[in-house]
Amino acid sequence: MAPSGDQAVAAQEAGSQAADAAQQSALHANIQAKGQNAYYYAHQKRNTGEEPAPMPVHIVLESKPIEAAEPIEPVTSGYLFSDEGSTVKVYLPCEGVGAKCSSGEARVSSSFEPKSLCLDIRGMREGGRVIRLSIKEMAGAVEPDECSHKVLANKVVLTLKKASSGPWSKLTAK
C-alpha cells in the first residue's frame, strides 16, 4: 500500500530531522563521551557573568625618528696584506683619501676584535656611501688594543698586532 501525500511529507520531514539530529548528535556525542575534555566543550563560549576584558591600548612612551642607514660599499678585493713577523699590515688603496681627511671632507674609523676587523671610510664617495672593509674571521688572533690604522696620501694602512707568533699565509680564515 502506498503512503498518502500527508504521510509522505511527514516521512520526508522526519528524515530531514533525523539528518539534523545526526549532525548535532556527533557534536553532543563527543561532548558526552569526553566531558570537559571534548574539543567542542573546550572551545565553546561560556557565560561566566563577567564583562569581557577590555582590549589593550597601545601607549607610546617615547618616539624618535629613525635614522636611515648609510649605504655601504663593501670592499671585497683590491686590498693587500703583508705578514711582518709580529704584525700584519693591510693596505687599502683609496685615491685622495689623505687630502680629503686633512681637509675634513672624509673620515676614517676602525674597530678591532681578536678575530675580526672593520674599517670605514666616510666622505669619499658620492651619495654618502661608506667604503667598508669588514673581515669577520681572520686567519689568526690579534691584540685589539694594539691595532691601529694610518691614513696616507692614497691609501689606508691597518697595522694588526698578532696575539701569537706564527706566519699568516692569508688574511682571512676561509
Steps between C-alpha positions, in 0.01 A plus 500: 500500500644842400520774761261790465627854420494610864685189608768557233553860614515388863752229410713751308499745795588219737792404274638858493457529879688172537783637284515820710494292815781282363717810441420644842532165663864466386581825681296406806631143492856637508418728795321220684779250436790725597330743737708810575790359294295504178628730228161661451453550874840664542437748219141596567409839642397499862292747688700579811303809591812716472564777252765416239844649558557829317717500189860611566583860418834581336680773695802670340752573773758667280524564129821569311550532128692209353817594321544351158784251483802616308546325167800266517751430224670179617865442410529141381828524309776745415661508842840347578645351815850438620616275784785682673584266788318624811263718297287475188443804281197547276521756220175641358552727196268802498582783260525839677403379848784685669408841357129456572567392861733799552232740376230336711300378199566134581531302821657159566403281794597147596402241759683182591403177676728202565391324177335779295542856379290775344632808320259776386589790271233770486488797263688349207203394286201691367166431660652452845607143431736358759800301375519203738765232538351243735673174579286278721756227562871560462757223457635564849426698815618857560537728802213750440647772724829497308348519150470830315444667165701769325379723217754570225461705180332227290445208738409394850735264684374274780762369743387187683700372799492119504386331822743214441801457277481301183470576133172594333475376142175686451296764680165324525434163657304379199 
